[in-house]
PDB file of C-alpha atoms in Angstrom:
ATOM      1  CA  UNK R 197     -17.564  -3.025  11.553  1.00 41.00           C
ATOM      2  CA  UNK R 198     -18.701  -0.314  13.959  1.00 43.00           C
ATOM      3  CA  UNK R 199     -21.555   2.060  13.167  1.00 46.00           C
ATOM      4  CA  UNK R 200     -21.787   3.893  16.488  1.00 47.00           C
ATOM      5  CA  UNK R 201     -25.022   2.142  17.384  1.00 52.00           C
ATOM      6  CA  UNK R 202     -26.460  -1.343  17.106  1.00 56.00           C
ATOM      7  CA  UNK R 203     -29.887  -0.240  15.869  1.00 60.00           C
ATOM      8  CA  UNK R 204     -30.444   1.513  12.548  1.00 66.00           C
ATOM      9  CA  UNK R 205     -33.973   2.361  11.390  1.00 61.00           C
ATOM     10  CA  UNK R 206     -35.326   0.060  14.096  1.00 64.00           C
ATOM     11  CA  UNK R 207     -33.222  -2.856  12.792  1.00 66.00           C
ATOM     12  CA  UNK R 208     -30.874  -4.559  15.247  1.00 69.00           C
ATOM     13  CA  UNK R 209     -27.770  -4.837  13.074  1.00 68.00           C
ATOM     14  CA  UNK R 210     -26.174  -7.317  15.472  1.00 70.00           C
ATOM     15  CA  UNK R 211     -28.837  -9.907  14.631  1.00 73.00           C
ATOM     16  CA  UNK R 212     -28.892  -9.574  10.855  1.00 79.00           C
ATOM     17  CA  UNK R 213     -28.754 -12.839   8.925  1.00 82.00           C
ATOM     18  CA  UNK R 214     -26.374 -13.585   6.069  1.00 85.00           C
ATOM     19  CA  UNK R 215     -27.611 -15.847   3.288  1.00 87.00           C
ATOM     20  CA  UNK R 216     -25.439 -18.392   1.548  1.00 88.00           C
ATOM     21  CA  UNK R 217     -24.868 -17.956  -2.187  1.00 87.00           C
ATOM     22  CA  UNK R 218     -26.859 -21.126  -2.792  1.00 89.00           C
ATOM     23  CA  UNK R 219     -29.849 -19.782  -0.843  1.00 91.00           C
ATOM     24  CA  UNK R 220     -29.670 -16.427  -2.636  1.00 91.00           C
ATOM     25  CA  UNK R 221     -29.793 -18.247  -5.953  1.00 90.00           C
ATOM     26  CA  UNK R 222     -32.819 -20.267  -4.822  1.00 91.00           C
ATOM     27  CA  UNK R 223     -34.678 -17.156  -3.661  1.00 91.00           C
ATOM     28  CA  UNK R 224     -33.900 -15.218  -6.829  1.00 90.00           C
ATOM     29  CA  UNK R 225     -35.251 -18.078  -8.942  1.00 90.00           C
ATOM     30  CA  UNK R 226     -38.438 -18.168  -6.862  1.00 91.00           C
ATOM     31  CA  UNK R 227     -38.819 -14.387  -7.232  1.00 89.00           C
ATOM     32  CA  UNK R 228     -38.522 -14.709 -10.994  1.00 86.00           C
ATOM     33  CA  UNK R 229     -40.465 -17.916 -11.628  1.00 86.00           C
ATOM     34  CA  UNK R 230     -42.660 -18.505  -8.548  1.00 84.00           C
ATOM     35  CA  UNK R 231     -46.281 -17.463  -8.030  1.00 86.00           C
ATOM     36  CA  UNK R 232     -47.149 -14.128  -6.415  1.00 87.00           C
ATOM     37  CA  UNK R 233     -47.286 -15.467  -2.852  1.00 88.00           C
ATOM     38  CA  UNK R 234     -44.030 -17.428  -3.119  1.00 90.00           C
ATOM     39  CA  UNK R 235     -42.334 -14.522  -4.850  1.00 89.00           C
ATOM     40  CA  UNK R 236     -43.306 -12.084  -2.090  1.00 91.00           C
ATOM     41  CA  UNK R 237     -41.998 -14.386   0.652  1.00 92.00           C
ATOM     42  CA  UNK R 238     -38.759 -14.973  -1.242  1.00 91.00           C
ATOM     43  CA  UNK R 239     -38.296 -11.225  -1.856  1.00 90.00           C
ATOM     44  CA  UNK R 240     -38.777 -10.445   1.840  1.00 92.00           C
ATOM     45  CA  UNK R 241     -36.228 -13.084   2.836  1.00 92.00           C
ATOM     46  CA  UNK R 242     -33.806 -11.854   0.168  1.00 92.00           C
ATOM     47  CA  UNK R 243     -34.071  -8.265   1.414  1.00 91.00           C
ATOM     48  CA  UNK R 244     -33.626  -9.213   5.080  1.00 89.00           C
ATOM     49  CA  UNK R 245     -30.763 -11.539   4.214  1.00 90.00           C
ATOM     50  CA  UNK R 246     -28.815  -8.803   2.418  1.00 90.00           C
ATOM     51  CA  UNK R 247     -29.149  -5.904   4.863  1.00 90.00           C
ATOM     52  CA  UNK R 248     -25.551  -6.473   5.969  1.00 88.00           C
ATOM     53  CA  UNK R 249     -24.558  -5.851   2.352  1.00 88.00           C
ATOM     54  CA  UNK R 250     -26.292  -2.463   2.604  1.00 89.00           C
ATOM     55  CA  UNK R 251     -24.435  -1.754   5.860  1.00 87.00           C
ATOM     56  CA  UNK R 252     -21.079  -2.556   4.273  1.00 85.00           C
ATOM     57  CA  UNK R 253     -21.802  -0.084   1.459  1.00 87.00           C
ATOM     58  CA  UNK R 254     -23.068   2.821   3.601  1.00 86.00           C
ATOM     59  CA  UNK R 255     -19.934   2.411   5.742  1.00 81.00           C
ATOM     60  CA  UNK R 256     -18.052   4.091   2.866  1.00 79.00           C
ATOM     61  CA  UNK R 257     -20.123   7.249   3.372  1.00 78.00           C
ATOM     62  CA  UNK R 258     -19.865   7.444   7.163  1.00 73.00           C
ATOM     63  CA  UNK R 259     -17.771  10.643   7.143  1.00 68.00           C
ATOM     64  CA  UNK R 260     -20.158  12.669   4.968  1.00 67.00           C
ATOM     65  CA  UNK R 261     -22.145  14.067   7.892  1.00 67.00           C
ATOM     66  CA  UNK R 262     -25.295  12.222   6.824  1.00 73.00           C
ATOM     67  CA  UNK R 263     -27.550  10.316   9.219  1.00 78.00           C
ATOM     68  CA  UNK R 264     -26.922   6.581   9.024  1.00 79.00           C
ATOM     69  CA  UNK R 265     -30.661   5.966   9.241  1.00 82.00           C
ATOM     70  CA  UNK R 266     -31.215   8.004   6.066  1.00 85.00           C
ATOM     71  CA  UNK R 267     -28.347   6.324   4.217  1.00 87.00           C
ATOM     72  CA  UNK R 268     -29.586   2.892   5.299  1.00 88.00           C
ATOM     73  CA  UNK R 269     -33.070   3.547   3.950  1.00 89.00           C
ATOM     74  CA  UNK R 270     -31.680   4.791   0.637  1.00 90.00           C
ATOM     75  CA  UNK R 271     -29.358   1.778   0.479  1.00 89.00           C
ATOM     76  CA  UNK R 272     -32.295  -0.593   1.003  1.00 91.00           C
ATOM     77  CA  UNK R 273     -34.070   1.052  -1.945  1.00 91.00           C
ATOM     78  CA  UNK R 274     -30.997   0.290  -4.052  1.00 90.00           C
ATOM     79  CA  UNK R 275     -31.021  -3.291  -2.750  1.00 92.00           C
ATOM     80  CA  UNK R 276     -34.693  -3.749  -3.702  1.00 92.00           C
ATOM     81  CA  UNK R 277     -34.011  -2.394  -7.196  1.00 90.00           C
ATOM     82  CA  UNK R 278     -31.109  -4.833  -7.531  1.00 89.00           C
ATOM     83  CA  UNK R 279     -33.310  -7.762  -6.460  1.00 90.00           C
ATOM     84  CA  UNK R 280     -36.078  -6.752  -8.874  1.00 88.00           C
ATOM     85  CA  UNK R 281     -33.716  -6.397 -11.845  1.00 87.00           C
ATOM     86  CA  UNK R 282     -31.216  -9.216 -11.224  1.00 86.00           C
ATOM     87  CA  UNK R 283     -31.231 -12.093 -13.694  1.00 84.00           C
ATOM     88  CA  UNK R 284     -30.560 -15.351 -11.772  1.00 83.00           C
ATOM     89  CA  UNK R 285     -29.790 -17.134 -15.041  1.00 81.00           C
ATOM     90  CA  UNK R 286     -26.536 -15.196 -15.312  1.00 78.00           C
ATOM     91  CA  UNK R 287     -23.448 -16.779 -13.772  1.00 78.00           C
ATOM     92  CA  UNK R 288     -22.813 -13.772 -11.518  1.00 80.00           C
ATOM     93  CA  UNK R 289     -22.923 -13.396  -7.739  1.00 85.00           C
ATOM     94  CA  UNK R 290     -25.766 -11.205  -6.538  1.00 87.00           C
ATOM     95  CA  UNK R 291     -23.397  -8.968  -4.574  1.00 85.00           C
ATOM     96  CA  UNK R 292     -21.436  -8.215  -7.765  1.00 84.00           C
ATOM     97  CA  UNK R 293     -24.622  -6.722  -9.196  1.00 84.00           C
ATOM     98  CA  UNK R 294     -26.138  -5.435  -5.956  1.00 86.00           C
ATOM     99  CA  UNK R 295     -23.240  -3.321  -4.643  1.00 87.00           C
ATOM    100  CA  UNK R 296     -23.096  -0.986  -7.702  1.00 87.00           C
ATOM    101  CA  UNK R 297     -26.894  -0.605  -7.560  1.00 87.00           C
ATOM    102  CA  UNK R 298     -26.792   0.350  -3.869  1.00 89.00           C
ATOM    103  CA  UNK R 299     -23.848   2.690  -4.465  1.00 87.00           C
ATOM    104  CA  UNK R 300     -25.661   4.342  -7.356  1.00 85.00           C
ATOM    105  CA  UNK R 301     -28.751   4.964  -5.256  1.00 87.00           C
ATOM    106  CA  UNK R 302     -26.672   6.473  -2.444  1.00 87.00           C
ATOM    107  CA  UNK R 303     -24.712   8.719  -4.798  1.00 83.00           C
ATOM    108  CA  UNK R 304     -27.912   9.984  -6.411  1.00 81.00           C
ATOM    109  CA  UNK R 305     -29.280  10.760  -2.971  1.00 83.00           C
ATOM    110  CA  UNK R 306     -26.122  12.600  -1.895  1.00 79.00           C
ATOM    111  CA  UNK R 307     -25.962  14.487  -5.177  1.00 72.00           C
ATOM    112  CA  UNK R 308     -29.608  15.593  -5.028  1.00 70.00           C
ATOM    113  CA  UNK R 309     -29.293  16.576  -1.361  1.00 68.00           C
ATOM    114  CA  UNK R 310     -25.948  18.331  -1.679  1.00 60.00           C
ATOM    115  CA  UNK R 311     -25.760  21.719   0.021  1.00 52.00           C
ATOM    116  CA  UNK R 312     -24.367  23.086  -3.249  1.00 53.00           C
ATOM    117  CA  UNK R 313     -27.450  23.095  -5.427  1.00 56.00           C
ATOM    118  CA  UNK R 314     -27.027  22.429  -9.128  1.00 58.00           C
ATOM    119  CA  UNK R 315     -29.770  23.654 -11.444  1.00 66.00           C
ATOM    120  CA  UNK R 316     -31.868  21.121 -13.317  1.00 72.00           C
ATOM    121  CA  UNK R 317     -30.814  22.539 -16.691  1.00 78.00           C
ATOM    122  CA  UNK R 318     -27.123  22.238 -15.799  1.00 77.00           C
ATOM    123  CA  UNK R 319     -27.589  18.632 -14.662  1.00 76.00           C
ATOM    124  CA  UNK R 320     -29.417  17.856 -17.910  1.00 82.00           C
ATOM    125  CA  UNK R 321     -26.561  19.387 -19.894  1.00 86.00           C
ATOM    126  CA  UNK R 322     -24.016  17.316 -17.952  1.00 83.00           C
ATOM    127  CA  UNK R 323     -25.904  14.038 -18.433  1.00 82.00           C
ATOM    128  CA  UNK R 324     -26.367  14.788 -22.138  1.00 87.00           C
ATOM    129  CA  UNK R 325     -22.628  15.482 -22.417  1.00 88.00           C
ATOM    130  CA  UNK R 326     -21.864  12.150 -20.743  1.00 86.00           C
ATOM    131  CA  UNK R 327     -24.125  10.348 -23.221  1.00 87.00           C
ATOM    132  CA  UNK R 328     -22.467  12.096 -26.177  1.00 89.00           C
ATOM    133  CA  UNK R 329     -19.039  11.241 -24.744  1.00 87.00           C
ATOM    134  CA  UNK R 330     -19.962   7.552 -24.565  1.00 83.00           C
ATOM    135  CA  UNK R 331     -21.357   7.573 -28.111  1.00 86.00           C
ATOM    136  CA  UNK R 332     -18.265   9.282 -29.544  1.00 87.00           C
ATOM    137  CA  UNK R 333     -15.949   6.933 -27.635  1.00 85.00           C
ATOM    138  CA  UNK R 334     -17.655   3.896 -29.186  1.00 83.00           C
ATOM    139  CA  UNK R 335     -17.745   5.531 -32.609  1.00 85.00           C
ATOM    140  CA  UNK R 336     -14.091   6.656 -32.685  1.00 85.00           C
ATOM    141  CA  UNK R 337     -12.503   4.072 -30.366  1.00 82.00           C
ATOM    142  CA  UNK R 338     -11.111   6.877 -28.196  1.00 85.00           C
ATOM    143  CA  UNK R 339     -12.345   9.403 -25.681  1.00 84.00           C
ATOM    144  CA  UNK R 340     -13.462  12.671 -27.293  1.00 86.00           C
ATOM    145  CA  UNK R 341     -12.157  16.058 -26.174  1.00 87.00           C
ATOM    146  CA  UNK R 342     -14.472  18.703 -24.722  1.00 86.00           C
ATOM    147  CA  UNK R 343     -14.579  20.592 -28.048  1.00 88.00           C
ATOM    148  CA  UNK R 344     -15.875  17.504 -29.860  1.00 91.00           C
ATOM    149  CA  UNK R 345     -18.600  16.987 -27.261  1.00 91.00           C
ATOM    150  CA  UNK R 346     -19.586  20.661 -27.399  1.00 90.00           C
ATOM    151  CA  UNK R 347     -19.708  20.610 -31.214  1.00 92.00           C
ATOM    152  CA  UNK R 348     -21.930  17.540 -31.186  1.00 92.00           C
ATOM    153  CA  UNK R 349     -24.264  19.199 -28.667  1.00 92.00           C
ATOM    154  CA  UNK R 350     -24.065  22.566 -30.490  1.00 91.00           C
ATOM    155  CA  UNK R 351     -23.343  24.441 -27.268  1.00 89.00           C
ATOM    156  CA  UNK R 352     -20.320  26.528 -26.139  1.00 89.00           C
ATOM    157  CA  UNK R 353     -17.345  24.588 -24.781  1.00 84.00           C
ATOM    158  CA  UNK R 354     -17.486  26.527 -21.494  1.00 82.00           C
ATOM    159  CA  UNK R 355     -21.057  25.382 -20.901  1.00 85.00           C
ATOM    160  CA  UNK R 356     -20.050  21.729 -21.170  1.00 85.00           C
ATOM    161  CA  UNK R 357     -17.071  22.186 -18.827  1.00 83.00           C
ATOM    162  CA  UNK R 358     -19.152  23.986 -16.179  1.00 80.00           C
ATOM    163  CA  UNK R 359     -21.943  21.410 -16.351  1.00 80.00           C
ATOM    164  CA  UNK R 360     -19.597  18.428 -15.979  1.00 79.00           C
ATOM    165  CA  UNK R 361     -17.713  20.046 -13.096  1.00 73.00           C
ATOM    166  CA  UNK R 362     -20.984  20.890 -11.327  1.00 68.00           C
ATOM    167  CA  UNK R 363     -22.015  17.256 -10.932  1.00 65.00           C
ATOM    168  CA  UNK R 364     -18.636  15.964  -9.759  1.00 63.00           C
ATOM    169  CA  UNK R 365     -19.047  14.670  -6.230  1.00 57.00           C
ATOM    170  CA  UNK R 366     -16.542  16.214  -3.780  1.00 55.00           C
ATOM    171  CA  UNK R 367     -14.071  13.715  -2.315  1.00 54.00           C
ATOM    172  CA  UNK R 368     -12.870  13.965   1.263  1.00 54.00           C
ATOM    173  CA  UNK R 369      -9.106  14.082   1.828  1.00 54.00           C
ATOM    174  CA  UNK R 370      -9.707  11.367   4.415  1.00 52.00           C
ATOM    175  CA  UNK R 371     -11.433   9.027   1.943  1.00 56.00           C
ATOM    176  CA  UNK R 372      -9.641   5.635   2.121  1.00 58.00           C
ATOM    177  CA  UNK R 373      -8.369   4.480  -1.268  1.00 52.00           C
ATOM    178  CA  UNK R 374      -6.264   1.438  -0.357  1.00 52.00           C
ATOM    179  CA  UNK R 375      -5.714  -0.820   2.639  1.00 52.00           C
ATOM    180  CA  UNK R 376      -3.032  -3.374   3.435  1.00 51.00           C
ATOM    181  CA  UNK R 377      -3.528  -4.967   6.835  1.00 52.00           C
ATOM    182  CA  UNK R 378      -3.651  -2.202   9.421  1.00 52.00           C
ATOM    183  CA  UNK R 379      -2.218   0.374   6.989  1.00 56.00           C
ATOM    184  CA  UNK R 380      -4.716   2.582   5.187  1.00 56.00           C
ATOM    185  CA  UNK R 381      -3.806   5.024   2.436  1.00 58.00           C
ATOM    186  CA  UNK R 382      -6.049   8.084   2.170  1.00 57.00           C
ATOM    187  CA  UNK R 383      -6.615  10.563  -0.670  1.00 54.00           C
ATOM    188  CA  UNK R 384      -4.451  13.133   1.119  1.00 53.00           C
ATOM    189  CA  UNK R 385      -1.535  10.655   1.029  1.00 57.00           C
ATOM    190  CA  UNK R 386      -1.602  10.687  -2.779  1.00 51.00           C
ATOM    191  CA  UNK R 387      -1.294  14.431  -3.126  1.00 54.00           C
ATOM    192  CA  UNK R 388       2.199  15.677  -3.949  1.00 52.00           C
ATOM    193  CA  UNK R 389       3.557  18.799  -2.278  1.00 51.00           C
ATOM    194  CA  UNK R 390       4.345  21.583  -4.778  1.00 50.00           C
ATOM    195  CA  UNK R 391       5.744  24.181  -2.360  1.00 50.00           C
ATOM    196  CA  UNK R 392       8.595  26.377  -3.599  1.00 48.00           C
ATOM    197  CA  UNK R 393      12.191  26.332  -2.319  1.00 45.00           C
ATOM    198  CA  UNK R 394      11.659  29.263   0.040  1.00 44.00           C
ATOM    199  CA  UNK R 395       9.037  27.272   1.914  1.00 44.00           C
ATOM    200  CA  UNK R 396      11.408  24.398   2.461  1.00 43.00           C
ATOM    201  CA  UNK R 397      14.285  26.670   3.592  1.00 41.00           C
ATOM    202  CA  UNK R 398      12.179  27.465   6.624  1.00 46.00           C
ATOM    203  CA  UNK R 399      11.750  23.757   7.328  1.00 52.00           C
ATOM    204  CA  UNK R 400      15.516  23.196   7.533  1.00 50.00           C
ATOM    205  CA  UNK R 401      15.259  24.281  11.169  1.00 48.00           C
ATOM    206  CA  UNK R 402      14.266  20.723  12.003  1.00 58.00           C
ATOM    207  CA  UNK R 403      17.497  19.220  10.607  1.00 62.00           C
ATOM    208  CA  UNK R 404      18.691  18.174  14.062  1.00 62.00           C
ATOM    209  CA  UNK R 405      15.602  16.080  14.546  1.00 67.00           C
ATOM    210  CA  UNK R 406      16.031  14.486  11.118  1.00 73.00           C
ATOM    211  CA  UNK R 407      19.564  13.310  11.977  1.00 71.00           C
ATOM    212  CA  UNK R 408      18.117  10.595  14.192  1.00 76.00           C
ATOM    213  CA  UNK R 409      16.169   8.991  11.342  1.00 82.00           C
ATOM    214  CA  UNK R 410      17.273   5.958   9.346  1.00 87.00           C
ATOM    215  CA  UNK R 411      18.562   6.386   5.794  1.00 86.00           C
ATOM    216  CA  UNK R 412      15.342   4.940   4.378  1.00 87.00           C
ATOM    217  CA  UNK R 413      13.218   7.336   6.449  1.00 87.00           C
ATOM    218  CA  UNK R 414      15.337  10.301   5.315  1.00 85.00           C
ATOM    219  CA  UNK R 415      15.068   9.263   1.705  1.00 87.00           C
ATOM    220  CA  UNK R 416      11.293   8.865   1.859  1.00 86.00           C
ATOM    221  CA  UNK R 417      10.802  12.244   3.566  1.00 83.00           C
ATOM    222  CA  UNK R 418      13.165  13.860   1.066  1.00 82.00           C
ATOM    223  CA  UNK R 419      11.248  12.486  -1.916  1.00 84.00           C
ATOM    224  CA  UNK R 420       7.872  13.322  -0.374  1.00 80.00           C
ATOM    225  CA  UNK R 421       8.485  16.808   0.998  1.00 75.00           C
ATOM    226  CA  UNK R 422      11.515  18.182  -0.839  1.00 74.00           C
ATOM    227  CA  UNK R 423      10.727  16.791  -4.296  1.00 75.00           C
ATOM    228  CA  UNK R 424       6.937  16.817  -3.878  1.00 76.00           C
ATOM    229  CA  UNK R 425       6.384  13.213  -4.977  1.00 79.00           C
ATOM    230  CA  UNK R 426       3.262  11.207  -4.128  1.00 83.00           C
ATOM    231  CA  UNK R 427       3.490   8.081  -2.004  1.00 84.00           C
ATOM    232  CA  UNK R 428       2.808   5.960  -5.100  1.00 84.00           C
ATOM    233  CA  UNK R 429       5.746   7.564  -6.920  1.00 84.00           C
ATOM    234  CA  UNK R 430       8.008   7.071  -3.898  1.00 85.00           C
ATOM    235  CA  UNK R 431       6.936   3.426  -3.612  1.00 86.00           C
ATOM    236  CA  UNK R 432       7.802   2.772  -7.262  1.00 85.00           C
ATOM    237  CA  UNK R 433      11.203   4.463  -6.925  1.00 86.00           C
ATOM    238  CA  UNK R 434      12.204   2.618  -3.740  1.00 86.00           C
ATOM    239  CA  UNK R 435      10.602  -0.700  -4.623  1.00 86.00           C
ATOM    240  CA  UNK R 436       8.165  -1.144  -1.724  1.00 87.00           C
ATOM    241  CA  UNK R 437       4.380  -0.924  -1.393  1.00 85.00           C
ATOM    242  CA  UNK R 438       2.533   2.365  -1.010  1.00 84.00           C
ATOM    243  CA  UNK R 439       1.206   1.173   2.350  1.00 84.00           C
ATOM    244  CA  UNK R 440       4.792   0.650   3.576  1.00 88.00           C
ATOM    245  CA  UNK R 441       5.738   4.149   2.417  1.00 86.00           C
ATOM    246  CA  UNK R 442       2.750   5.517   4.334  1.00 86.00           C
ATOM    247  CA  UNK R 443       3.705   3.637   7.506  1.00 88.00           C
ATOM    248  CA  UNK R 444       7.402   4.654   7.361  1.00 89.00           C
ATOM    249  CA  UNK R 445       6.527   8.286   6.596  1.00 86.00           C
ATOM    250  CA  UNK R 446       4.099   8.554   9.502  1.00 86.00           C
ATOM    251  CA  UNK R 447       6.576   6.896  11.861  1.00 86.00           C
ATOM    252  CA  UNK R 448       9.354   9.278  10.823  1.00 84.00           C
ATOM    253  CA  UNK R 449       7.134  12.337  11.253  1.00 83.00           C
ATOM    254  CA  UNK R 450       6.098  11.160  14.720  1.00 81.00           C
ATOM    255  CA  UNK R 451       9.789  10.755  15.633  1.00 80.00           C
ATOM    256  CA  UNK R 452      10.511  14.310  14.474  1.00 75.00           C
ATOM    257  CA  UNK R 453       7.544  15.704  16.411  1.00 73.00           C
ATOM    258  CA  UNK R 454       8.740  14.023  19.597  1.00 72.00           C
ATOM    259  CA  UNK R 455      12.256  15.388  19.095  1.00 67.00           C
ATOM    260  CA  UNK R 456      11.247  18.992  18.461  1.00 56.00           C
TER     261      UNK R 456
END
């Protein structure tokens, strides 16, 4: 995994240790049951032995324009919280608990430092709406509609909608959502094209280039760009994986570009 530099926050990432699951379990038990001195030593070793876990998580946010040093520090805070709150008596791997904690800390940081500022009152409204939604879901065994949430909160429906939309974190079109070997499917690959017929009449100028494609390539491009289907929908119709659809589509488009 490449991060553009070996050193982050003064830590040489090339020399980071990785603890075995058995050692993690030992350290977590010492942290919980040992004396103050033993607990401190075990906590330090546990933190240092899981810094690569932090690196693997902040890698997901590398295209957000944030400094890796800042993300690393925030991720370590999430790691420390996970260590402090983890119950070693549970039959769960530490990483299963730690990754969501680190992710949560990073998302809070990105949300609070977003260039689009959301007022405190609007955030409070959104979090209250989320709590009400959870309560109503448990109570009625189904997700409530916006009107039900607004009625419970005694606020206008529009206020709930605006508040919930304000705290939604923007997603990059280049955010990876699935990988199979060397093939990666991005958010933009899952977006169907909804252009009208007049748009596609202009594209018929490339028909000569399309003639050189295989029948499968033609079919995939037809479903994707003439019928506006997503790669997942095309994969289900043809009977192959979404990653294969992505690879064939990109190869066909490259062939057309070279021919034009």
